[in-house]
Amino acid sequence: RFSRTEFHPPVRPRNIIDIRTNECFARGHLPYSTSIPADELQERLLEMPPPVEDPLTLLGESEEHISAAQELLVRKGWEFTDVLREVDVKDDLVSTDPSVQCWRPNDFLGCVIEELKDRLPAEGVAIDYGCGSGRDVVYLAQKLKGWRVTGVDHHSHALARGERLAQRYEVDVEFICQDLRKDSNLNTTADLVHGCRFLSRPLLDYCKHEVLKDDGLLVWSTFADGIENPAPPYRASRKLVPGEFKRLFPDEAFEEIHYSRGTLNTRQKPVPAEFFAGRKKPVRTAGKSGYYHHAADGAP
């Protein structure tokens, strides 16, 4: 059984992005570096850590490559702690370890899975609703070996980026293009349901009653109403009212693992948000003897 847990985001490592060629990286690089060659940088921005939250150290071969990479990354919101030329650190390029994965899932999902992974079953089904470009669902596939993992979104270009990420990191993910505000039915049940930065109250209700299995885990974080939100979403229908997660997933139906209010960054600004993780309690019905028992599948 799960128990209520406080989650703390991990301490961030130094993110060293090595934009030299693959050949140069293989010959030697700074320890704990991530290899993303300069000519692949634009198409692999998804593999970078979040901008603003994680400043970068950039290492390149030439001033031309370094300046072009800096210009691109600054425009996208990243900041730098160091910018290094290969010639200036050549004596430190001693590591031949594989490239480090520096992208990560959203903090809340990462904390929940790291805390509970040893208590999750060896096999199961996980669904990431509103998966976007796929970092969270690819992370789930990495962590939940033996599970069937599915990501759903209605943005085909984002799903294509997710497919490329899954291929690069050699995990199996089923991506489904579907507008969840119009049709939330995937004709399956799940042992883990996740969503982040996405709010559809009918979908949450459907997941609660029809998708999530007994003892299944729900992990959801999304925007909440604040005094004045500094960035989208602005529409009230896309934001939780204070305490809404507690009403959507009451104690009699869910064992609360974690609930809190905080912020999610949008357009490099903190926006109010709520975070909920809970285990669905098995439905119990009154038996003839007066004791309670689990309802059998298909039983009235």
PDB file of C-alpha atoms in Angstrom:
ATOM      1  CA  ARG A   1       0.000   0.000   0.000  1.00  0.00           C
ATOM      2  CA  PHE A   2       1.064   3.551  -0.598  1.00  0.00           C
ATOM      3  CA  SER A   3       1.162   6.142   2.141  1.00  0.00           C
ATOM      4  CA  ARG A   4       1.040   9.910   2.079  1.00  0.00           C
ATOM      5  CA  THR A   5       4.405  11.229   1.017  1.00  0.00           C
ATOM      6  CA  GLU A   6       6.060  14.613   0.753  1.00  0.00           C
ATOM      7  CA  PHE A   7       8.015  15.012  -2.470  1.00  0.00           C
ATOM      8  CA  HIS A   8      11.070  17.169  -2.924  1.00  0.00           C
ATOM      9  CA  PRO A   9      12.512  18.020  -6.358  1.00  0.00           C
ATOM     10  CA  PRO A  10      16.014  16.581  -6.811  1.00  0.00           C
ATOM     11  CA  VAL A  11      19.139  18.715  -6.662  1.00  0.00           C
ATOM     12  CA  ARG A  12      19.966  19.732 -10.224  1.00  0.00           C
ATOM     13  CA  PRO A  13      23.258  18.588 -11.737  1.00  0.00           C
ATOM     14  CA  ARG A  14      25.463  20.852 -13.811  1.00  0.00           C
ATOM     15  CA  ASN A  15      24.222  20.594 -17.391  1.00  0.00           C
ATOM     16  CA  ILE A  16      27.143  20.498 -19.828  1.00  0.00           C
ATOM     17  CA  ILE A  17      26.030  20.596 -23.465  1.00  0.00           C
ATOM     18  CA  ASP A  18      28.825  19.534 -25.818  1.00  0.00           C
ATOM     19  CA  ILE A  19      28.045  20.767 -29.343  1.00  0.00           C
ATOM     20  CA  ARG A  20      31.191  19.340 -30.936  1.00  0.00           C
ATOM     21  CA  THR A  21      30.925  16.549 -33.480  1.00  0.00           C
ATOM     22  CA  ASN A  22      30.217  12.981 -32.369  1.00  0.00           C
ATOM     23  CA  GLU A  23      33.791  12.066 -33.299  1.00  0.00           C
ATOM     24  CA  CYS A  24      35.265  14.774 -31.068  1.00  0.00           C
ATOM     25  CA  PHE A  25      32.972  13.765 -28.205  1.00  0.00           C
ATOM     26  CA  ALA A  26      34.015  10.113 -28.538  1.00  0.00           C
ATOM     27  CA  ARG A  27      37.711  11.028 -28.325  1.00  0.00           C
ATOM     28  CA  GLY A  28      37.192  12.735 -24.972  1.00  0.00           C
ATOM     29  CA  HIS A  29      34.853  15.140 -23.207  1.00  0.00           C
ATOM     30  CA  LEU A  30      34.158  16.757 -19.861  1.00  0.00           C
ATOM     31  CA  PRO A  31      32.693  14.317 -17.299  1.00  0.00           C
ATOM     32  CA  TYR A  32      28.865  14.158 -17.186  1.00  0.00           C
ATOM     33  CA  SER A  33      28.472  15.870 -20.564  1.00  0.00           C
ATOM     34  CA  THR A  34      25.561  15.624 -22.984  1.00  0.00           C
ATOM     35  CA  SER A  35      26.432  15.354 -26.674  1.00  0.00           C
ATOM     36  CA  ILE A  36      24.200  17.319 -29.053  1.00  0.00           C
ATOM     37  CA  PRO A  37      26.224  18.328 -32.130  1.00  0.00           C
ATOM     38  CA  ALA A  38      25.712  21.888 -33.347  1.00  0.00           C
ATOM     39  CA  ASP A  39      24.079  20.797 -36.601  1.00  0.00           C
ATOM     40  CA  GLU A  40      21.486  18.750 -34.648  1.00  0.00           C
ATOM     41  CA  LEU A  41      20.760  21.313 -31.937  1.00  0.00           C
ATOM     42  CA  GLN A  42      17.621  22.853 -33.465  1.00  0.00           C
ATOM     43  CA  GLU A  43      15.865  19.513 -33.928  1.00  0.00           C
ATOM     44  CA  ARG A  44      16.928  18.146 -30.538  1.00  0.00           C
ATOM     45  CA  LEU A  45      15.899  21.011 -28.257  1.00  0.00           C
ATOM     46  CA  LEU A  46      13.424  18.570 -26.681  1.00  0.00           C
ATOM     47  CA  GLU A  47      16.428  16.771 -25.173  1.00  0.00           C
ATOM     48  CA  MET A  48      17.552  19.859 -23.274  1.00  0.00           C
ATOM     49  CA  PRO A  49      16.674  20.552 -19.627  1.00  0.00           C
ATOM     50  CA  PRO A  50      13.931  23.157 -19.065  1.00  0.00           C
ATOM     51  CA  PRO A  51      14.988  26.745 -19.833  1.00  0.00           C
ATOM     52  CA  VAL A  52      15.322  29.203 -16.924  1.00  0.00           C
ATOM     53  CA  GLU A  53      15.283  26.410 -14.323  1.00  0.00           C
ATOM     54  CA  ASP A  54      18.597  24.877 -15.421  1.00  0.00           C
ATOM     55  CA  PRO A  55      21.425  27.120 -16.697  1.00  0.00           C
ATOM     56  CA  LEU A  56      23.800  25.483 -19.148  1.00  0.00           C
ATOM     57  CA  THR A  57      27.518  25.096 -19.654  1.00  0.00           C
ATOM     58  CA  LEU A  58      28.191  25.134 -23.398  1.00  0.00           C
ATOM     59  CA  LEU A  59      31.282  23.574 -24.973  1.00  0.00           C
ATOM     60  CA  GLY A  60      32.099  23.969 -28.673  1.00  0.00           C
ATOM     61  CA  GLU A  61      34.929  23.689 -31.171  1.00  0.00           C
ATOM     62  CA  SER A  62      34.798  27.107 -32.847  1.00  0.00           C
ATOM     63  CA  GLU A  63      33.578  30.603 -32.077  1.00  0.00           C
ATOM     64  CA  GLU A  64      31.209  30.321 -35.036  1.00  0.00           C
ATOM     65  CA  HIS A  65      29.461  27.195 -33.693  1.00  0.00           C
ATOM     66  CA  ILE A  66      29.380  28.541 -30.143  1.00  0.00           C
ATOM     67  CA  SER A  67      27.893  31.915 -31.155  1.00  0.00           C
ATOM     68  CA  ALA A  68      25.209  30.317 -33.324  1.00  0.00           C
ATOM     69  CA  ALA A  69      24.256  27.871 -30.552  1.00  0.00           C
ATOM     70  CA  GLN A  70      24.163  30.633 -27.943  1.00  0.00           C
ATOM     71  CA  GLU A  71      21.950  32.793 -30.132  1.00  0.00           C
ATOM     72  CA  LEU A  72      19.477  29.926 -30.662  1.00  0.00           C
ATOM     73  CA  LEU A  73      19.360  28.888 -27.025  1.00  0.00           C
ATOM     74  CA  VAL A  74      19.075  32.415 -25.603  1.00  0.00           C
ATOM     75  CA  ARG A  75      16.187  33.061 -27.982  1.00  0.00           C
ATOM     76  CA  LYS A  76      14.465  29.952 -26.577  1.00  0.00           C
ATOM     77  CA  GLY A  77      14.981  31.051 -22.964  1.00  0.00           C
ATOM     78  CA  TRP A  78      18.140  29.292 -21.794  1.00  0.00           C
ATOM     79  CA  GLU A  79      20.831  30.966 -19.726  1.00  0.00           C
ATOM     80  CA  PHE A  80      24.500  30.026 -19.318  1.00  0.00           C
ATOM     81  CA  THR A  81      26.874  29.596 -16.412  1.00  0.00           C
ATOM     82  CA  ASP A  82      29.873  28.998 -18.702  1.00  0.00           C
ATOM     83  CA  VAL A  83      30.720  29.056 -22.401  1.00  0.00           C
ATOM     84  CA  LEU A  84      33.862  27.085 -23.183  1.00  0.00           C
ATOM     85  CA  ARG A  85      36.041  26.551 -26.240  1.00  0.00           C
ATOM     86  CA  GLU A  86      37.576  23.145 -26.820  1.00  0.00           C
ATOM     87  CA  VAL A  87      41.089  24.605 -27.004  1.00  0.00           C
ATOM     88  CA  ASP A  88      40.738  26.184 -23.543  1.00  0.00           C
ATOM     89  CA  VAL A  89      39.760  22.959 -21.745  1.00  0.00           C
ATOM     90  CA  LYS A  90      41.579  20.335 -23.844  1.00  0.00           C
ATOM     91  CA  ASP A  91      43.438  18.946 -20.815  1.00  0.00           C
ATOM     92  CA  ASP A  92      40.104  18.277 -19.078  1.00  0.00           C
ATOM     93  CA  LEU A  93      38.529  16.312 -21.952  1.00  0.00           C
ATOM     94  CA  VAL A  94      39.344  12.988 -20.332  1.00  0.00           C
ATOM     95  CA  SER A  95      35.993  11.196 -20.089  1.00  0.00           C
ATOM     96  CA  THR A  96      34.897   8.542 -22.576  1.00  0.00           C
ATOM     97  CA  ASP A  97      31.629   7.725 -20.777  1.00  0.00           C
ATOM     98  CA  PRO A  98      28.379   7.727 -22.766  1.00  0.00           C
ATOM     99  CA  SER A  99      26.487  10.970 -23.270  1.00  0.00           C
ATOM    100  CA  VAL A 100      24.403  11.888 -20.228  1.00  0.00           C
ATOM    101  CA  GLN A 101      20.621  12.263 -20.553  1.00  0.00           C
ATOM    102  CA  CYS A 102      19.909  15.800 -19.361  1.00  0.00           C
ATOM    103  CA  TRP A 103      16.237  16.080 -20.287  1.00  0.00           C
ATOM    104  CA  ARG A 104      13.804  14.963 -17.619  1.00  0.00           C
ATOM    105  CA  PRO A 105      10.088  14.589 -16.971  1.00  0.00           C
ATOM    106  CA  ASN A 106       8.109  17.176 -15.066  1.00  0.00           C
ATOM    107  CA  ASP A 107       9.384  17.378 -11.489  1.00  0.00           C
ATOM    108  CA  PHE A 108       6.231  16.059  -9.855  1.00  0.00           C
ATOM    109  CA  LEU A 109       5.991  12.935 -11.992  1.00  0.00           C
ATOM    110  CA  GLY A 110       9.692  12.242 -11.543  1.00  0.00           C
ATOM    111  CA  CYS A 111       9.437  12.546  -7.753  1.00  0.00           C
ATOM    112  CA  VAL A 112       6.340  10.314  -7.538  1.00  0.00           C
ATOM    113  CA  ILE A 113       7.791   7.544  -9.695  1.00  0.00           C
ATOM    114  CA  GLU A 114      11.167   7.591  -7.948  1.00  0.00           C
ATOM    115  CA  GLU A 115       9.430   7.363  -4.572  1.00  0.00           C
ATOM    116  CA  LEU A 116       6.956   4.624  -5.511  1.00  0.00           C
ATOM    117  CA  LYS A 117       8.672   2.609  -8.252  1.00  0.00           C
ATOM    118  CA  ASP A 118       9.523  -0.307  -5.959  1.00  0.00           C
ATOM    119  CA  ARG A 119       5.855  -0.619  -4.975  1.00  0.00           C
ATOM    120  CA  LEU A 120       4.448  -0.633  -8.505  1.00  0.00           C
ATOM    121  CA  PRO A 121       3.677  -3.962 -10.220  1.00  0.00           C
ATOM    122  CA  ALA A 122       6.163  -5.516 -12.629  1.00  0.00           C
ATOM    123  CA  GLU A 123       3.639  -5.272 -15.470  1.00  0.00           C
ATOM    124  CA  GLY A 124       0.840  -2.861 -16.185  1.00  0.00           C
ATOM    125  CA  VAL A 125      -0.616  -0.215 -18.434  1.00  0.00           C
ATOM    126  CA  ALA A 126       0.269   3.489 -18.173  1.00  0.00           C
ATOM    127  CA  ILE A 127      -1.455   6.307 -20.067  1.00  0.00           C
ATOM    128  CA  ASP A 128      -0.163   9.866 -20.352  1.00  0.00           C
ATOM    129  CA  TYR A 129      -3.042  12.156 -21.327  1.00  0.00           C
ATOM    130  CA  GLY A 130      -2.067  15.329 -23.177  1.00  0.00           C
ATOM    131  CA  CYS A 131       1.463  13.981 -23.618  1.00  0.00           C
ATOM    132  CA  GLY A 132       2.643  16.765 -25.946  1.00  0.00           C
ATOM    133  CA  SER A 133       6.159  16.122 -27.257  1.00  0.00           C
ATOM    134  CA  GLY A 134       6.531  13.054 -25.115  1.00  0.00           C
ATOM    135  CA  ARG A 135       9.159  13.636 -22.439  1.00  0.00           C
ATOM    136  CA  ASP A 136       6.911  12.382 -19.629  1.00  0.00           C
ATOM    137  CA  VAL A 137       5.633   9.331 -21.488  1.00  0.00           C
ATOM    138  CA  VAL A 138       9.122   8.364 -22.693  1.00  0.00           C
ATOM    139  CA  TYR A 139      10.327   8.699 -19.101  1.00  0.00           C
ATOM    140  CA  LEU A 140       7.518   6.377 -17.973  1.00  0.00           C
ATOM    141  CA  ALA A 141       8.587   3.827 -20.577  1.00  0.00           C
ATOM    142  CA  GLN A 142      12.175   4.065 -19.308  1.00  0.00           C
ATOM    143  CA  LYS A 143      11.177   3.530 -15.683  1.00  0.00           C
ATOM    144  CA  LEU A 144       8.317   1.043 -16.071  1.00  0.00           C
ATOM    145  CA  LYS A 145      10.006  -1.836 -17.836  1.00  0.00           C
ATOM    146  CA  GLY A 146       7.478  -4.492 -18.813  1.00  0.00           C
ATOM    147  CA  TRP A 147       4.574  -2.019 -18.933  1.00  0.00           C
ATOM    148  CA  ARG A 148       2.550  -1.005 -21.965  1.00  0.00           C
ATOM    149  CA  VAL A 149       2.898   2.770 -22.164  1.00  0.00           C
ATOM    150  CA  THR A 150       0.686   5.066 -24.242  1.00  0.00           C
ATOM    151  CA  GLY A 151       0.779   8.811 -24.893  1.00  0.00           C
ATOM    152  CA  VAL A 152      -2.249  10.677 -26.229  1.00  0.00           C
ATOM    153  CA  ASP A 153      -2.415  14.168 -27.728  1.00  0.00           C
ATOM    154  CA  HIS A 154      -4.131  15.875 -30.657  1.00  0.00           C
ATOM    155  CA  HIS A 155      -1.050  17.731 -31.918  1.00  0.00           C
ATOM    156  CA  SER A 156       0.444  15.505 -34.619  1.00  0.00           C
ATOM    157  CA  HIS A 157       3.716  17.460 -34.864  1.00  0.00           C
ATOM    158  CA  ALA A 158       4.282  17.143 -31.120  1.00  0.00           C
ATOM    159  CA  LEU A 159       3.605  13.409 -31.309  1.00  0.00           C
ATOM    160  CA  ALA A 160       6.143  13.089 -34.124  1.00  0.00           C
ATOM    161  CA  ARG A 161       8.764  14.679 -31.846  1.00  0.00           C
ATOM    162  CA  GLY A 162       7.780  12.223 -29.133  1.00  0.00           C
ATOM    163  CA  GLU A 163       8.194   9.298 -31.501  1.00  0.00           C
ATOM    164  CA  ARG A 164      11.706  10.478 -32.399  1.00  0.00           C
ATOM    165  CA  LEU A 165      12.578  10.841 -28.708  1.00  0.00           C
ATOM    166  CA  ALA A 166      11.336   7.318 -27.962  1.00  0.00           C
ATOM    167  CA  GLN A 167      13.373   5.938 -30.864  1.00  0.00           C
ATOM    168  CA  ARG A 168      16.530   7.750 -29.788  1.00  0.00           C
ATOM    169  CA  TYR A 169      16.224   6.397 -26.243  1.00  0.00           C
ATOM    170  CA  GLU A 170      15.154   2.947 -27.430  1.00  0.00           C
ATOM    171  CA  VAL A 171      11.836   2.551 -25.626  1.00  0.00           C
ATOM    172  CA  ASP A 172       8.457   1.374 -26.872  1.00  0.00           C
ATOM    173  CA  VAL A 173       5.646   3.913 -26.622  1.00  0.00           C
ATOM    174  CA  GLU A 174       2.331   3.865 -28.424  1.00  0.00           C
ATOM    175  CA  PHE A 175       1.407   7.399 -29.521  1.00  0.00           C
ATOM    176  CA  ILE A 176      -2.240   8.125 -30.310  1.00  0.00           C
ATOM    177  CA  CYS A 177      -3.467  11.283 -32.039  1.00  0.00           C
ATOM    178  CA  GLN A 178      -6.857  12.059 -30.502  1.00  0.00           C
ATOM    179  CA  ASP A 179      -8.690  15.158 -29.283  1.00  0.00           C
ATOM    180  CA  LEU A 180      -9.369  14.250 -25.669  1.00  0.00           C
ATOM    181  CA  ARG A 181     -11.789  17.138 -25.181  1.00  0.00           C
ATOM    182  CA  LYS A 182     -14.047  15.569 -27.799  1.00  0.00           C
ATOM    183  CA  ASP A 183     -13.368  11.862 -27.276  1.00  0.00           C
ATOM    184  CA  SER A 184     -11.582  10.494 -24.214  1.00  0.00           C
ATOM    185  CA  ASN A 185     -12.314   6.805 -24.823  1.00  0.00           C
ATOM    186  CA  LEU A 186      -9.261   4.652 -25.602  1.00  0.00           C
ATOM    187  CA  ASN A 187     -11.090   1.350 -25.005  1.00  0.00           C
ATOM    188  CA  THR A 188      -8.655   0.296 -22.290  1.00  0.00           C
ATOM    189  CA  THR A 189      -8.111   0.420 -18.561  1.00  0.00           C
ATOM    190  CA  ALA A 190      -4.881   1.452 -16.872  1.00  0.00           C
ATOM    191  CA  ASP A 191      -2.810   0.886 -13.759  1.00  0.00           C
ATOM    192  CA  LEU A 192      -1.308   4.377 -13.949  1.00  0.00           C
ATOM    193  CA  VAL A 193      -2.879   7.543 -15.315  1.00  0.00           C
ATOM    194  CA  HIS A 194      -0.876  10.740 -15.721  1.00  0.00           C
ATOM    195  CA  GLY A 195      -1.522  14.251 -16.928  1.00  0.00           C
ATOM    196  CA  CYS A 196       0.376  17.515 -16.725  1.00  0.00           C
ATOM    197  CA  ARG A 197      -0.591  21.047 -17.801  1.00  0.00           C
ATOM    198  CA  PHE A 198      -3.899  19.737 -19.128  1.00  0.00           C
ATOM    199  CA  LEU A 199      -7.369  20.070 -17.649  1.00  0.00           C
ATOM    200  CA  SER A 200     -10.536  18.426 -18.901  1.00  0.00           C
ATOM    201  CA  ARG A 201     -12.997  17.773 -16.114  1.00  0.00           C
ATOM    202  CA  PRO A 202     -14.980  15.202 -18.145  1.00  0.00           C
ATOM    203  CA  LEU A 203     -11.713  13.383 -18.864  1.00  0.00           C
ATOM    204  CA  LEU A 204     -10.730  13.315 -15.180  1.00  0.00           C
ATOM    205  CA  ASP A 205     -14.166  11.991 -14.276  1.00  0.00           C
ATOM    206  CA  TYR A 206     -13.908   9.354 -17.013  1.00  0.00           C
ATOM    207  CA  CYS A 207     -10.447   8.306 -15.818  1.00  0.00           C
ATOM    208  CA  LYS A 208     -11.665   8.081 -12.248  1.00  0.00           C
ATOM    209  CA  HIS A 209     -14.653   5.861 -13.021  1.00  0.00           C
ATOM    210  CA  GLU A 210     -13.814   3.989 -16.237  1.00  0.00           C
ATOM    211  CA  VAL A 211     -10.060   3.941 -16.897  1.00  0.00           C
ATOM    212  CA  LEU A 212      -8.160   3.596 -13.642  1.00  0.00           C
ATOM    213  CA  LYS A 213      -8.160   0.102 -12.172  1.00  0.00           C
ATOM    214  CA  ASP A 214      -8.644  -0.591  -8.473  1.00  0.00           C
ATOM    215  CA  ASP A 215      -5.378   0.146  -6.645  1.00  0.00           C
ATOM    216  CA  GLY A 216      -4.253   2.119  -9.707  1.00  0.00           C
ATOM    217  CA  LEU A 217      -2.165   5.264  -9.384  1.00  0.00           C
ATOM    218  CA  LEU A 218      -3.275   8.683 -10.629  1.00  0.00           C
ATOM    219  CA  VAL A 219      -0.642  11.431 -10.944  1.00  0.00           C
ATOM    220  CA  TRP A 220      -1.866  14.805 -12.200  1.00  0.00           C
ATOM    221  CA  SER A 221      -0.612  18.372 -12.082  1.00  0.00           C
ATOM    222  CA  THR A 222      -2.184  21.325 -13.798  1.00  0.00           C
ATOM    223  CA  PHE A 223      -2.842  25.021 -13.601  1.00  0.00           C
ATOM    224  CA  ALA A 224      -4.988  26.549 -10.878  1.00  0.00           C
ATOM    225  CA  ASP A 225      -6.724  29.859 -10.419  1.00  0.00           C
ATOM    226  CA  GLY A 226      -4.609  32.586  -8.859  1.00  0.00           C
ATOM    227  CA  ILE A 227      -5.108  36.217  -7.927  1.00  0.00           C
ATOM    228  CA  GLU A 228      -3.721  37.196 -11.329  1.00  0.00           C
ATOM    229  CA  ASN A 229      -2.080  34.616 -13.535  1.00  0.00           C
ATOM    230  CA  PRO A 230       1.035  36.115 -15.184  1.00  0.00           C
ATOM    231  CA  ALA A 231       0.878  33.751 -18.192  1.00  0.00           C
ATOM    232  CA  PRO A 232      -1.559  31.358 -19.905  1.00  0.00           C
ATOM    233  CA  PRO A 233      -3.944  29.722 -19.396  1.00  0.00           C
ATOM    234  CA  TYR A 234      -6.228  32.690 -18.774  1.00  0.00           C
ATOM    235  CA  ARG A 235      -9.595  30.986 -19.360  1.00  0.00           C
ATOM    236  CA  ALA A 236     -11.269  29.897 -16.131  1.00  0.00           C
ATOM    237  CA  SER A 237     -12.319  26.579 -17.669  1.00  0.00           C
ATOM    238  CA  ARG A 238      -8.654  25.619 -18.085  1.00  0.00           C
ATOM    239  CA  LYS A 239      -7.778  26.242 -14.432  1.00  0.00           C
ATOM    240  CA  LEU A 240      -8.641  24.425 -11.225  1.00  0.00           C
ATOM    241  CA  VAL A 241     -10.389  26.348  -8.509  1.00  0.00           C
ATOM    242  CA  PRO A 242      -8.647  26.124  -5.101  1.00  0.00           C
ATOM    243  CA  GLY A 243      -9.016  22.670  -3.600  1.00  0.00           C
ATOM    244  CA  GLU A 244     -10.720  21.194  -6.667  1.00  0.00           C
ATOM    245  CA  PHE A 245      -8.449  18.142  -6.797  1.00  0.00           C
ATOM    246  CA  LYS A 246      -9.581  17.276  -3.250  1.00  0.00           C
ATOM    247  CA  ARG A 247     -13.194  17.354  -4.392  1.00  0.00           C
ATOM    248  CA  LEU A 248     -12.529  15.447  -7.622  1.00  0.00           C
ATOM    249  CA  PHE A 249     -10.691  12.675  -5.773  1.00  0.00           C
ATOM    250  CA  PRO A 250     -12.288  12.485  -2.298  1.00  0.00           C
ATOM    251  CA  ASP A 251     -10.925  10.389   0.553  1.00  0.00           C
ATOM    252  CA  GLU A 252     -13.676   7.794   0.264  1.00  0.00           C
ATOM    253  CA  ALA A 253     -12.578   6.977  -3.330  1.00  0.00           C
ATOM    254  CA  PHE A 254      -8.833   7.718  -3.313  1.00  0.00           C
ATOM    255  CA  GLU A 255      -6.026   7.193  -0.870  1.00  0.00           C
ATOM    256  CA  GLU A 256      -4.154  10.475  -1.053  1.00  0.00           C
ATOM    257  CA  ILE A 257      -0.420  10.108  -1.533  1.00  0.00           C
ATOM    258  CA  HIS A 258       0.334  13.749  -2.139  1.00  0.00           C
ATOM    259  CA  TYR A 259      -1.580  16.988  -2.586  1.00  0.00           C
ATOM    260  CA  SER A 260      -0.154  20.474  -2.741  1.00  0.00           C
ATOM    261  CA  ARG A 261      -0.380  23.868  -4.390  1.00  0.00           C
ATOM    262  CA  GLY A 262       2.618  25.353  -6.149  1.00  0.00           C
ATOM    263  CA  THR A 263       3.583  26.699  -9.557  1.00  0.00           C
ATOM    264  CA  LEU A 264       4.333  25.497 -13.076  1.00  0.00           C
ATOM    265  CA  ASN A 265       6.502  27.617 -15.343  1.00  0.00           C
ATOM    266  CA  THR A 266       4.839  28.878 -18.522  1.00  0.00           C
ATOM    267  CA  ARG A 267       6.590  31.258 -20.886  1.00  0.00           C
ATOM    268  CA  GLN A 268       9.317  31.442 -18.247  1.00  0.00           C
ATOM    269  CA  LYS A 269       6.857  32.704 -15.615  1.00  0.00           C
ATOM    270  CA  PRO A 270       5.520  30.812 -12.559  1.00  0.00           C
ATOM    271  CA  VAL A 271       1.787  30.132 -12.803  1.00  0.00           C
ATOM    272  CA  PRO A 272      -0.310  28.769  -9.868  1.00  0.00           C
ATOM    273  CA  ALA A 273      -0.862  25.012 -10.037  1.00  0.00           C
ATOM    274  CA  GLU A 274      -2.098  22.040  -8.035  1.00  0.00           C
ATOM    275  CA  PHE A 275      -0.447  18.623  -7.702  1.00  0.00           C
ATOM    276  CA  PHE A 276      -2.205  15.385  -6.797  1.00  0.00           C
ATOM    277  CA  ALA A 277      -1.156  11.744  -6.554  1.00  0.00           C
ATOM    278  CA  GLY A 278      -3.492   9.090  -5.223  1.00  0.00           C
ATOM    279  CA  ARG A 279      -4.352   5.406  -5.241  1.00  0.00           C
ATOM    280  CA  LYS A 280      -7.853   4.390  -6.294  1.00  0.00           C
ATOM    281  CA  LYS A 281      -9.506   2.449  -3.497  1.00  0.00           C
ATOM    282  CA  PRO A 282     -11.164  -0.819  -4.495  1.00  0.00           C
ATOM    283  CA  VAL A 283     -14.935  -0.613  -4.769  1.00  0.00           C
ATOM    284  CA  ARG A 284     -16.612  -2.612  -2.025  1.00  0.00           C
ATOM    285  CA  THR A 285     -20.161  -3.869  -1.883  1.00  0.00           C
ATOM    286  CA  ALA A 286     -22.176  -5.323   0.973  1.00  0.00           C
ATOM    287  CA  GLY A 287     -22.244  -9.140   0.915  1.00  0.00           C
ATOM    288  CA  LYS A 288     -25.034 -11.325   2.160  1.00  0.00           C
ATOM    289  CA  SER A 289     -23.191 -12.030   5.377  1.00  0.00           C
ATOM    290  CA  GLY A 290     -23.058  -8.336   6.215  1.00  0.00           C
ATOM    291  CA  TYR A 291     -19.304  -8.164   5.598  1.00  0.00           C
ATOM    292  CA  TYR A 292     -17.845  -6.175   2.705  1.00  0.00           C
ATOM    293  CA  HIS A 293     -16.140  -7.858  -0.203  1.00  0.00           C
ATOM    294  CA  HIS A 294     -14.563  -6.771  -3.517  1.00  0.00           C
ATOM    295  CA  ALA A 295     -17.060  -6.639  -6.348  1.00  0.00           C
ATOM    296  CA  ALA A 296     -16.243  -9.200  -9.025  1.00  0.00           C
ATOM    297  CA  ASP A 297     -15.698  -7.997 -12.594  1.00  0.00           C
ATOM    298  CA  GLY A 298     -19.070  -7.560 -14.205  1.00  0.00           C
ATOM    299  CA  ALA A 299     -20.946  -8.025 -10.909  1.00  0.00           C
ATOM    300  CA  PRO A 300     -23.853  -5.664 -10.245  1.00  0.00           C
TER     301      PRO A 300
END
